[in-house]
Coordinates of C-alpha atoms and ligand atoms in Angstrom, one line a residue:
M1 CA -106.4 20.4 87.3
V2 CA -103.9 17.7 88.0
C3 CA -101.8 16.6 85.6
N4 CA -99.0 14.6 87.0
V5 CA -98.9 12.6 90.5
L6 CA -96.1 14.4 91.7
E7 CA -98.8 17.3 92.3
Y8 CA -100.1 14.9 95.1
L9 CA -97.3 14.4 96.4
E10 CA -95.8 17.4 96.5
R11 CA -99.3 19.0 98.0
A12 CA -98.4 16.7 101.5
E13 CA -95.5 18.0 101.5
K14 CA -96.6 21.3 101.2
L15 CA -99.2 20.8 104.0
Y16 CA -98.0 18.0 106.0
P17 CA -94.1 18.3 105.7
D18 CA -93.3 16.0 109.0
K19 CA -96.3 13.4 108.5
P20 CA -95.4 9.7 107.8
A21 CA -96.0 9.1 104.2
F22 CA -95.0 5.8 104.0
G23 CA -94.0 3.2 106.2
D24 CA -92.1 -0.4 106.7
E25 CA -90.8 -2.4 109.2
S26 CA -87.5 -0.9 109.1
G27 CA -89.0 2.6 109.6
Q28 CA -90.9 5.5 108.0
L29 CA -90.7 8.4 105.3
T30 CA -92.3 11.8 106.6
Y31 CA -93.3 13.7 103.1
R32 CA -90.7 15.9 103.2
Q33 CA -88.3 12.8 103.2
L34 CA -89.9 10.8 100.4
A35 CA -90.5 13.5 98.5
Q36 CA -86.4 15.2 99.0
A37 CA -85.5 12.0 98.5
A38 CA -87.2 11.1 94.9
R39 CA -86.3 14.4 93.9
R40 CA -82.8 13.1 94.1
M41 CA -83.4 10.3 92.7
G42 CA -85.4 11.8 89.4
S43 CA -82.5 14.5 89.1
R44 CA -79.7 11.9 89.3
L45 CA -82.3 9.5 86.7
A46 CA -82.6 12.4 84.4
E47 CA -78.8 13.8 84.5
Q48 CA -78.1 10.2 82.7
G49 CA -80.2 11.2 80.1
A50 CA -82.8 9.4 80.7
Y51 CA -86.3 10.2 80.0
R52 CA -89.6 8.9 78.8
E53 CA -88.2 5.8 79.1
P54 CA -89.7 2.1 81.1
V55 CA -86.8 1.9 83.6
A56 CA -87.3 -1.3 85.6
V57 CA -86.9 -1.9 88.9
L58 CA -86.4 -5.3 91.0
I59 CA -88.8 -4.6 93.9
D60 CA -88.9 -5.2 98.1
K61 CA -91.8 -4.3 99.7
D62 CA -90.5 -1.4 101.3
V63 CA -90.6 2.7 101.0
N64 CA -87.7 2.4 98.9
T65 CA -89.3 1.0 96.5
L66 CA -91.5 3.1 96.5
T67 CA -89.2 6.1 96.5
A68 CA -87.3 4.8 93.7
F69 CA -90.9 5.2 91.8
M70 CA -91.3 8.6 92.5
G71 CA -88.2 9.5 92.3
I72 CA -88.8 7.2 88.3
V73 CA -91.4 9.4 88.4
Y74 CA -89.3 12.9 88.2
S75 CA -86.8 12.0 85.5
G76 CA -90.1 11.9 83.1
C77 CA -89.8 7.9 83.0
F78 CA -91.9 5.1 83.7
Y79 CA -91.6 3.0 86.5
V80 CA -92.1 -1.4 86.1
P81 CA -92.1 -2.9 89.0
V82 CA -90.9 -6.7 88.8
D83 CA -90.2 -9.1 91.2
K84 CA -87.3 -10.4 92.1
T85 CA -88.4 -14.0 93.3
L86 CA -89.3 -14.5 89.6
P87 CA -87.5 -17.4 87.6
I88 CA -84.5 -15.9 86.3
E89 CA -85.5 -16.3 82.4
R90 CA -88.9 -15.5 83.2
I91 CA -87.5 -11.8 84.5
R92 CA -86.0 -12.1 81.4
T93 CA -88.3 -12.2 79.1
I94 CA -90.2 -9.6 81.2
L95 CA -87.0 -7.0 80.5
S96 CA -86.8 -8.3 77.0
V97 CA -90.6 -7.2 76.2
V98 CA -89.2 -3.8 78.5
S99 CA -86.3 -4.4 75.6
S100 CA -84.6 -1.1 76.7
G101 CA -84.0 1.8 79.7
Y102 CA -82.4 0.8 83.1
L103 CA -82.9 -1.7 85.9
I104 CA -83.0 -0.3 89.5
V105 CA -81.5 -2.7 91.9
K106 CA -79.7 -3.2 95.1
K107 CA -77.1 -3.8 96.1
E108 CA -78.0 -6.8 98.1
D109 CA -79.2 -8.2 94.9
E110 CA -76.3 -7.4 92.2
Q111 CA -75.6 -10.5 91.7
L112 CA -79.2 -11.5 90.7
G113 CA -79.0 -7.9 88.8
R114 CA -75.9 -8.9 86.6
E115 CA -77.2 -11.4 84.9
F116 CA -79.9 -8.3 82.9
E117 CA -76.3 -7.1 82.3
K118 CA -77.3 -7.1 78.2
E119 CA -80.7 -6.7 78.3
T120 CA -80.9 -3.5 79.9
K121 CA -78.3 -0.8 82.0
L122 CA -77.7 -1.8 85.7
L123 CA -78.4 0.7 88.2
F124 CA -78.2 0.7 91.8
L125 CA -80.5 1.7 94.4
E126 CA -78.6 3.2 97.2
E127 CA -75.9 5.2 94.7
M128 CA -79.4 7.0 93.1
F129 CA -80.3 8.3 96.1
Q130 CA -76.9 10.1 96.8
K131 CA -76.4 13.3 97.4
S132 CA -74.5 14.9 94.8
V133 CA -72.5 17.5 96.8
H134 CA -72.8 20.7 94.5
Q135 CA -76.9 19.7 93.2
P136 CA -78.9 17.7 96.1
E137 CA -81.8 17.7 93.6
N138 CA -81.0 19.9 89.9
L139 CA -84.4 21.8 90.2
P140 CA -83.7 23.6 87.1
L141 CA -83.5 20.2 85.3
L142 CA -86.7 18.9 87.2
T143 CA -88.7 21.8 86.1
R144 CA -87.9 21.1 83.1
I145 CA -88.9 17.9 82.6
R146 CA -92.0 19.4 84.5
E147 CA -93.0 21.7 82.2
R148 CA -92.9 19.3 79.1
H149 CA -95.0 16.5 80.9
L150 CA -98.4 16.0 79.6
D151 CA -101.2 13.7 82.1
T152 CA -102.2 11.1 79.1
N153 CA -97.7 10.0 79.1
P154 CA -97.2 6.8 81.1
L155 CA -96.7 6.2 84.6
Y156 CA -96.1 2.4 85.2
M157 CA -96.6 -0.5 83.6
I158 CA -97.5 -3.4 85.2
F159 CA -96.8 -7.1 83.5
T160 CA -99.7 -10.0 83.8
S161 CA -99.7 -13.2 82.0
G162 CA -100.4 -13.7 78.5
S163 CA -101.8 -15.9 76.5
T164 CA -99.8 -16.0 73.6
G165 CA -97.2 -17.8 76.2
V166 CA -95.6 -13.9 76.8
P167 CA -96.3 -12.1 79.2
K168 CA -98.8 -8.3 78.5
G169 CA -97.1 -5.4 80.2
V170 CA -100.2 -2.9 80.6
L171 CA -98.6 0.8 80.2
I172 CA -101.3 3.1 82.9
S173 CA -101.2 6.5 81.8
H174 CA -100.8 9.4 84.6
R175 CA -104.3 10.7 84.1
S176 CA -105.8 7.1 84.5
V177 CA -104.5 7.0 87.6
I178 CA -105.2 11.0 88.8
D179 CA -109.3 9.3 87.7
M180 CA -108.5 6.7 89.9
A181 CA -107.8 8.6 92.8
E182 CA -110.4 11.4 92.4
Q183 CA -113.0 9.2 92.5
F184 CA -112.1 7.2 94.7
T185 CA -111.6 9.5 97.2
K186 CA -115.2 11.0 96.6
T187 CA -117.0 7.9 97.0
F188 CA -115.8 6.9 99.6
Q189 CA -115.0 10.1 101.7
F190 CA -111.1 8.8 102.1
S191 CA -109.1 12.9 103.9
S192 CA -105.8 12.7 105.6
E193 CA -106.5 11.2 108.3
E194 CA -106.5 7.7 106.7
V195 CA -104.2 5.5 107.4
F196 CA -103.7 2.5 104.8
A197 CA -102.9 -0.8 105.7
N198 CA -101.2 -2.4 102.2
Q199 CA -101.2 -5.6 101.8
A200 CA -100.5 -6.2 97.9
P201 CA -96.6 -6.3 96.1
F202 CA -96.2 -3.6 94.3
D203 CA -96.3 -5.5 90.7
F204 CA -100.4 -5.9 91.5
D205 CA -102.1 -2.9 90.5
V206 CA -104.3 -3.2 93.8
S207 CA -101.2 -1.7 95.7
V208 CA -102.0 1.4 93.1
K209 CA -105.0 2.2 95.3
D210 CA -102.8 2.7 97.9
I211 CA -100.1 4.5 97.2
Y212 CA -101.6 7.4 95.3
L213 CA -104.9 7.3 97.8
T214 CA -102.6 7.7 100.4
L215 CA -100.9 10.7 97.7
R216 CA -103.9 12.2 97.0
N217 CA -104.5 12.6 100.5
G218 CA -101.5 13.2 102.7
A219 CA -102.8 10.0 104.4
S220 CA -100.2 7.7 105.8
M221 CA -99.7 4.1 104.6
Y222 CA -97.9 0.9 106.0
I223 CA -96.6 -1.9 104.0
V224 CA -97.8 -5.2 106.4
P225 CA -94.3 -7.1 106.6
K226 CA -94.7 -10.0 104.0
S227 CA -93.8 -12.6 107.1
M228 CA -97.8 -11.4 108.4
F229 CA -98.8 -13.3 105.6
V230 CA -97.1 -16.5 107.2
M231 CA -97.6 -15.9 110.6
P232 CA -101.2 -14.2 110.5
K233 CA -101.7 -14.2 113.9
K234 CA -100.6 -11.2 114.0
L235 CA -102.3 -9.0 111.4
A236 CA -104.1 -7.6 114.0
G237 CA -101.9 -5.9 116.5
F238 CA -100.5 -4.4 113.6
F239 CA -103.7 -2.9 113.0
N240 CA -104.1 -1.6 116.3
E241 CA -100.4 -0.8 116.5
K242 CA -100.2 1.6 113.0
K243 CA -104.3 2.7 114.1
I244 CA -105.1 1.0 110.4
T245 CA -108.5 2.8 109.2
T246 CA -108.4 1.0 105.5
I247 CA -107.3 -1.9 104.2
I248 CA -107.6 -2.5 100.1
W249 CA -106.7 -6.0 99.7
A250 CA -107.1 -9.0 97.3
A251 CA -110.0 -11.0 98.2
S252 CA -107.4 -13.3 98.3
A253 CA -105.5 -11.8 102.1
L254 CA -109.2 -11.5 103.6
G255 CA -109.2 -15.5 102.9
V256 CA -105.7 -16.5 104.5
A257 CA -106.9 -13.8 107.1
A258 CA -110.2 -15.6 107.9
S259 CA -108.6 -19.0 107.7
F260 CA -106.5 -18.5 110.2
R261 CA -108.9 -17.0 112.5
I262 CA -107.1 -13.7 113.4
L263 CA -109.9 -11.7 114.3
E264 CA -110.8 -14.0 117.3
K265 CA -107.8 -13.1 120.1
E266 CA -108.0 -8.7 119.1
A267 CA -110.0 -6.8 117.1
P268 CA -109.3 -4.4 114.9
R269 CA -110.2 -1.0 116.6
Y270 CA -109.7 1.3 113.4
L271 CA -110.8 -0.3 110.9
K272 CA -113.5 1.7 109.3
K273 CA -113.6 0.6 105.6
I274 CA -113.0 -2.6 104.2
M275 CA -112.5 -2.9 100.5
F276 CA -111.6 -6.0 98.5
S277 CA -110.8 -7.1 94.4
G278 CA -109.3 -9.7 92.4
E279 CA -112.3 -12.8 92.9
V280 CA -115.4 -13.7 94.3
L281 CA -114.8 -13.0 98.1
P282 CA -116.8 -16.6 99.9
M283 CA -119.8 -15.8 102.2
K284 CA -117.9 -17.1 104.3
V285 CA -115.2 -14.9 104.6
L286 CA -116.9 -11.9 104.3
H287 CA -119.2 -13.0 107.5
Y288 CA -116.3 -13.5 109.2
W289 CA -114.7 -10.7 108.7
Q290 CA -118.0 -9.0 109.2
K291 CA -118.9 -11.1 113.1
H292 CA -115.8 -9.8 113.9
V293 CA -115.3 -5.6 112.5
R294 CA -119.1 -4.5 112.6
D295 CA -118.1 -1.0 112.7
S296 CA -116.7 -1.0 109.1
I297 CA -118.5 -0.4 105.6
Y298 CA -117.5 -4.0 102.9
V299 CA -117.2 -3.0 99.8
N300 CA -116.5 -5.0 96.4
L301 CA -114.3 -4.0 93.9
Y302 CA -113.9 -5.2 90.6
G303 CA -112.4 -4.2 87.8
P304 CA -108.6 -5.2 85.8
T305 CA -105.5 -4.2 85.3
E306 CA -106.1 -2.6 82.0
I307 CA -108.5 -0.1 83.3
T308 CA -106.3 0.8 86.6
C309 CA -107.6 -0.8 89.6
N310 CA -110.9 -1.0 89.3
C311 CA -114.4 0.1 87.7
T312 CA -117.4 -1.0 89.5
Y313 CA -117.8 -0.7 93.3
Y314 CA -120.5 -2.8 95.1
I315 CA -120.9 -1.3 99.6
V316 CA -122.3 -4.3 100.9
D317 CA -125.3 -2.7 102.3
R318 CA -127.8 -5.8 102.9
E319 CA -126.9 -9.9 104.7
F320 CA -126.2 -12.1 102.0
S321 CA -127.3 -15.8 102.9
Q322 CA -124.0 -18.9 102.6
D323 CA -124.7 -19.7 98.6
Q324 CA -125.7 -15.6 97.7
V325 CA -123.0 -14.1 95.5
L326 CA -122.4 -10.5 96.1
P327 CA -123.0 -8.3 93.6
I328 CA -120.4 -6.5 91.8
G329 CA -122.2 -3.5 92.2
K330 CA -121.9 -0.3 89.4
A331 CA -119.9 1.8 88.0
F332 CA -117.6 4.9 89.7
P333 CA -118.5 8.1 88.0
N334 CA -116.3 8.8 85.2
T335 CA -116.8 5.5 84.0
E336 CA -119.1 3.6 81.9
I337 CA -120.2 -0.1 82.2
L338 CA -121.4 -1.8 78.7
L339 CA -122.5 -5.3 78.7
F340 CA -122.1 -6.3 75.0
N341 CA -124.1 -10.4 73.9
E342 CA -122.3 -11.7 71.1
E343 CA -124.0 -10.7 68.4
N344 CA -122.2 -6.8 70.2
R345 CA -126.0 -5.7 71.1
L346 CA -126.2 -4.1 74.5
A347 CA -127.9 -7.1 76.8
E348 CA -131.0 -6.8 78.3
P349 CA -131.3 -6.9 81.8
G350 CA -131.0 -10.0 83.4
E351 CA -128.9 -11.9 79.7
Q352 CA -125.2 -12.3 80.2
G353 CA -122.8 -10.1 78.9
E354 CA -119.3 -9.4 78.3
I355 CA -118.2 -6.5 80.5
C356 CA -116.8 -3.3 78.0
V357 CA -115.2 -0.4 80.2
R358 CA -115.1 3.1 78.9
G359 CA -113.1 6.1 80.6
S360 CA -110.4 7.8 81.2
S361 CA -109.0 4.6 82.9
L362 CA -108.2 3.0 80.2
A363 CA -104.4 1.6 79.8
L364 CA -102.7 3.1 77.4
G365 CA -102.7 -0.6 75.8
Y366 CA -100.0 -3.5 75.9
Y367 CA -96.8 -2.3 75.5
K368 CA -95.4 -3.0 72.3
N369 CA -97.8 -5.3 71.6
K370 CA -100.3 -3.9 68.5
E371 CA -101.6 -7.5 68.2
E372 CA -103.4 -8.0 71.5
T373 CA -104.3 -4.3 72.6
E374 CA -106.2 -4.2 69.3
K375 CA -107.8 -7.4 70.4
A376 CA -109.3 -6.4 73.6
F377 CA -109.1 -1.8 73.0
C378 CA -110.9 -0.9 70.1
Q379 CA -114.2 1.3 68.8
N380 CA -117.4 1.4 70.7
P381 CA -119.1 -0.9 68.7
L382 CA -122.1 1.3 69.0
H383 CA -121.2 4.0 66.5
E384 CA -118.5 4.9 64.0
D385 CA -119.1 8.8 64.5
Y386 CA -115.8 9.8 66.6
L387 CA -112.6 7.7 68.4
D388 CA -114.7 5.8 71.4
M389 CA -112.9 2.8 72.5
I390 CA -113.7 0.9 74.9
Y391 CA -112.2 -2.0 76.8
R392 CA -113.2 -6.1 76.4
T393 CA -112.5 -7.3 80.1
G394 CA -113.4 -11.1 79.0
D395 CA -115.5 -11.6 81.4
M396 CA -119.5 -11.9 81.6
G397 CA -121.6 -10.6 83.8
Y398 CA -125.9 -9.8 84.0
I399 CA -127.9 -7.0 85.5
N400 CA -130.2 -8.7 88.1
D401 CA -133.1 -7.3 89.5
R402 CA -132.4 -5.0 92.2
G403 CA -130.6 -3.3 88.5
E404 CA -127.2 -4.1 90.7
L405 CA -124.3 -5.3 87.9
V406 CA -123.3 -9.8 89.1
F407 CA -119.7 -11.1 88.0
A408 CA -120.8 -13.9 85.8
A409 CA -118.4 -15.7 84.5
R410 CA -114.8 -15.2 82.0
K411 CA -115.2 -16.0 78.5
D412 CA -112.2 -17.2 78.2
H413 CA -109.0 -19.4 79.7
Q414 CA -107.8 -16.9 82.3
I415 CA -107.9 -17.9 85.9
K416 CA -107.4 -16.7 89.5
H417 CA -105.3 -18.5 91.6
M418 CA -103.8 -18.0 94.6
G419 CA -104.7 -14.0 93.8
H420 CA -102.7 -14.6 91.0
R421 CA -104.1 -14.3 87.1
I422 CA -102.6 -17.0 84.8
E423 CA -103.8 -17.9 81.4
L424 CA -104.1 -21.2 81.3
L425 CA -102.6 -20.4 77.8
E426 CA -99.2 -19.5 79.1
V427 CA -99.3 -22.3 81.4
E428 CA -99.9 -25.0 78.0
A429 CA -97.2 -22.8 75.8
S430 CA -94.2 -23.0 78.2
V431 CA -95.8 -27.8 78.9
N432 CA -96.0 -27.9 75.0
A433 CA -92.1 -26.8 74.6
V434 CA -91.3 -29.7 77.1
E435 CA -89.9 -31.6 74.1
E436 CA -91.8 -35.5 74.4
V437 CA -94.2 -33.6 75.7
E438 CA -96.8 -34.1 72.4
K439 CA -100.1 -32.1 73.4
C440 CA -101.7 -30.7 76.7
C441 CA -104.9 -29.4 78.3
C442 CA -104.8 -27.0 81.3
M443 CA -107.9 -26.7 83.3
Y444 CA -109.0 -25.2 86.4
D445 CA -110.7 -26.7 89.1
D446 CA -112.1 -24.2 91.1
I447 CA -113.7 -26.0 94.4
L448 CA -110.5 -27.7 94.4
G449 CA -108.1 -24.2 93.7
K450 CA -105.9 -26.6 91.2
I451 CA -104.3 -26.6 87.6
L452 CA -104.7 -29.7 86.0
L453 CA -103.0 -30.3 83.5
F454 CA -103.3 -33.4 80.9
Y455 CA -100.6 -33.7 78.5
Q456 CA -100.3 -36.4 75.5
A457 CA -96.6 -38.6 75.9
E458 CA -95.2 -42.0 75.2
K459 CA -94.2 -42.0 79.3
E460 CA -94.8 -40.3 82.5
M461 CA -93.2 -36.5 82.3
E462 CA -94.6 -34.7 85.7
K463 CA -91.0 -34.9 86.8
E464 CA -89.8 -32.9 83.7
I465 CA -92.2 -30.7 82.9
I466 CA -91.5 -29.6 86.9
S467 CA -88.0 -28.9 86.5
Q468 CA -89.0 -27.6 83.1
L469 CA -91.5 -25.5 84.5
H470 CA -89.8 -23.9 87.1
N471 CA -87.4 -22.3 85.7
K472 CA -89.3 -20.2 83.7
L473 CA -92.7 -19.5 85.5
P474 CA -93.4 -17.9 88.7
K475 CA -94.7 -21.3 91.2
Y476 CA -98.3 -20.3 91.5
M477 CA -98.2 -21.0 87.7
C478 CA -97.1 -24.4 87.9
P479 CA -100.0 -27.6 87.6
N480 CA -101.3 -28.9 90.7
V481 CA -102.4 -32.5 89.3
F482 CA -100.7 -34.2 86.0
Y483 CA -102.8 -36.6 84.3
R484 CA -101.1 -38.4 81.1
L485 CA -103.0 -40.0 77.9
D486 CA -101.9 -41.9 75.0
K487 CA -104.6 -39.4 73.6
I488 CA -105.6 -36.1 74.1
P489 CA -109.7 -35.8 72.6
E490 CA -110.3 -34.1 69.7
N491 CA -113.3 -32.2 68.0
N492 CA -114.5 -32.2 64.2
H493 CA -111.9 -29.6 63.7
G494 CA -109.0 -31.3 64.9
K495 CA -108.6 -29.0 68.2
I496 CA -108.2 -30.3 71.4
D497 CA -111.8 -30.9 72.8
R498 CA -111.8 -29.5 76.7
Q499 CA -115.6 -30.1 77.2
R500 CA -114.8 -33.8 76.4
L501 CA -111.8 -33.7 78.9
K502 CA -113.8 -31.7 81.4
Q503 CA -116.9 -34.0 81.5
K504 CA -114.6 -36.7 81.8
Y505 CA -112.5 -35.5 85.2
M506 CA -115.7 -34.8 86.3
E507 CA -116.7 -38.0 86.3
N508 CA -113.8 -39.5 87.4
N509 CA -113.4 -37.4 89.8
K510 CA -117.4 -37.6 91.3
Ligands
LIG1 P1 -106.2 -8.6 87.6 O1 -106.1 -7.7 86.5 O2 -105.1 -9.1 88.8 O3 -106.7 -7.1 88.8 O4 -107.3 -9.6 87.5 C1 -108.7 -9.2 86.8 C2 -109.8 -10.0 86.7 O5 -109.9 -10.6 88.3 C3 -111.0 -9.6 86.3 O6 -111.1 -9.6 85.0 C4 -111.9 -10.8 86.7 O7 -112.4 -11.7 86.2 C5 -111.6 -11.0 88.5 N1 -112.3 -10.1 89.1 C6 -111.8 -9.1 89.4 N2 -112.6 -8.0 90.7 C7 -113.2 -9.0 90.9 C8 -114.8 -9.3 91.9 N3 -114.4 -8.2 92.1 N4 -115.3 -10.6 91.6 C9 -115.1 -11.6 90.9 N5 -114.5 -11.5 89.8 C10 -113.1 -10.2 90.3

């Protein structure tokens, strides 16, 4: 039984030492090179005394970042990818949740890294990879660490927007990732022949599938340079040059590619598996890809970060018209989906219920956040006989006439905007912190794809709000449309009447 993801890496190192594991714009690393560099780094980190701690990494879309992840795992710690383009205050907030451990940065990011020296111990990536003359890989130390390993130990932590105003660190174990890699491999028959094109940044769990399905199968993965999503016309050429067989992308990325009509001039010749997740894929995007890549299977994957990537899948097996919605299908093996209605009873076929998940895929909760963890990860309400945890996704779904699960809506104020998961309450918390804003309410216009902000203040404050939010929140979380109101409507309980606001907005924008 595989207990540690490093067993995947080491098996591939043994079977395919000279095969490219990961590649980026500036080159590629074979399995042997990857494993050796990771062991060197693991040794250096462990020699510093790091063990079972979070190690944050200011990430880039490159193979060195991936090697650092593996190095951290060798040391017995877990990695925390942090996007270095976030506002400094946001990074600081994330590091304050992580609150101990180390921050790994590249030399070129030294200035940024120095901003956080008070919160964390700064280490430089280049120095971590260096060979020590006497002990390039401190194997006895790494062996001792491995002997103490449990598959329930954390592997990584990914931060996601939090409704209380502070991002939440979703902590995922080795066991959950191994479960994901095994179920995906079995369900979609992945092999060492696979060549993945990685789209998602490494602080998004969509990328976890690329990384670990590559390692699990001794396959290869090429990182699509960021610039190719700015100028996507070169994407199809990239697919053919690297002989890409599989893409597991955010639905929004497939949409970008379709809107640039990238497949007209050159169709991908090797692509056989196209998988997407994160939000409802517009039917016209699916039709575009299907028209140009006919020999591929298409798979709608569904699931939040908290259940390790995806808990359901639907292999497109029939034609859909523009106004139909793709089902999210059925649970992966070793996963159960339960739909609970408002009375906490199992929903009848056709009736909507909250999608709840059971299985080894469940996260270890939100790091240092017992309150939020207990809200979302709880005992299966069907019994109290033994500990049986479910994760409440906050998504509503129902079973259609064909027995397939269909995503219906969110229960709360979480949205997907430009591919990003955002808690509107977190945006509200930041706006409320602006002096002179008395009250505010955020809503999402999903037809226009815009975040709307209604705020109560004596004067127009759009500029002040934008400038303060830019210091705190990622750009994609900033509202796109601003409405100042003398008074935000309230209901009988004195709470913001979101329904009335929404109605007014719709009436004015008919
Ligand atoms: P994230 O944790 O960023 O992966 O976001 C998870 C949320 O995205 C889920 O709880 C859903 O609301 C939404 N989501 C993910 N996959 C799908 C899908 N295939 N169809 C519709 N919504 C999805």
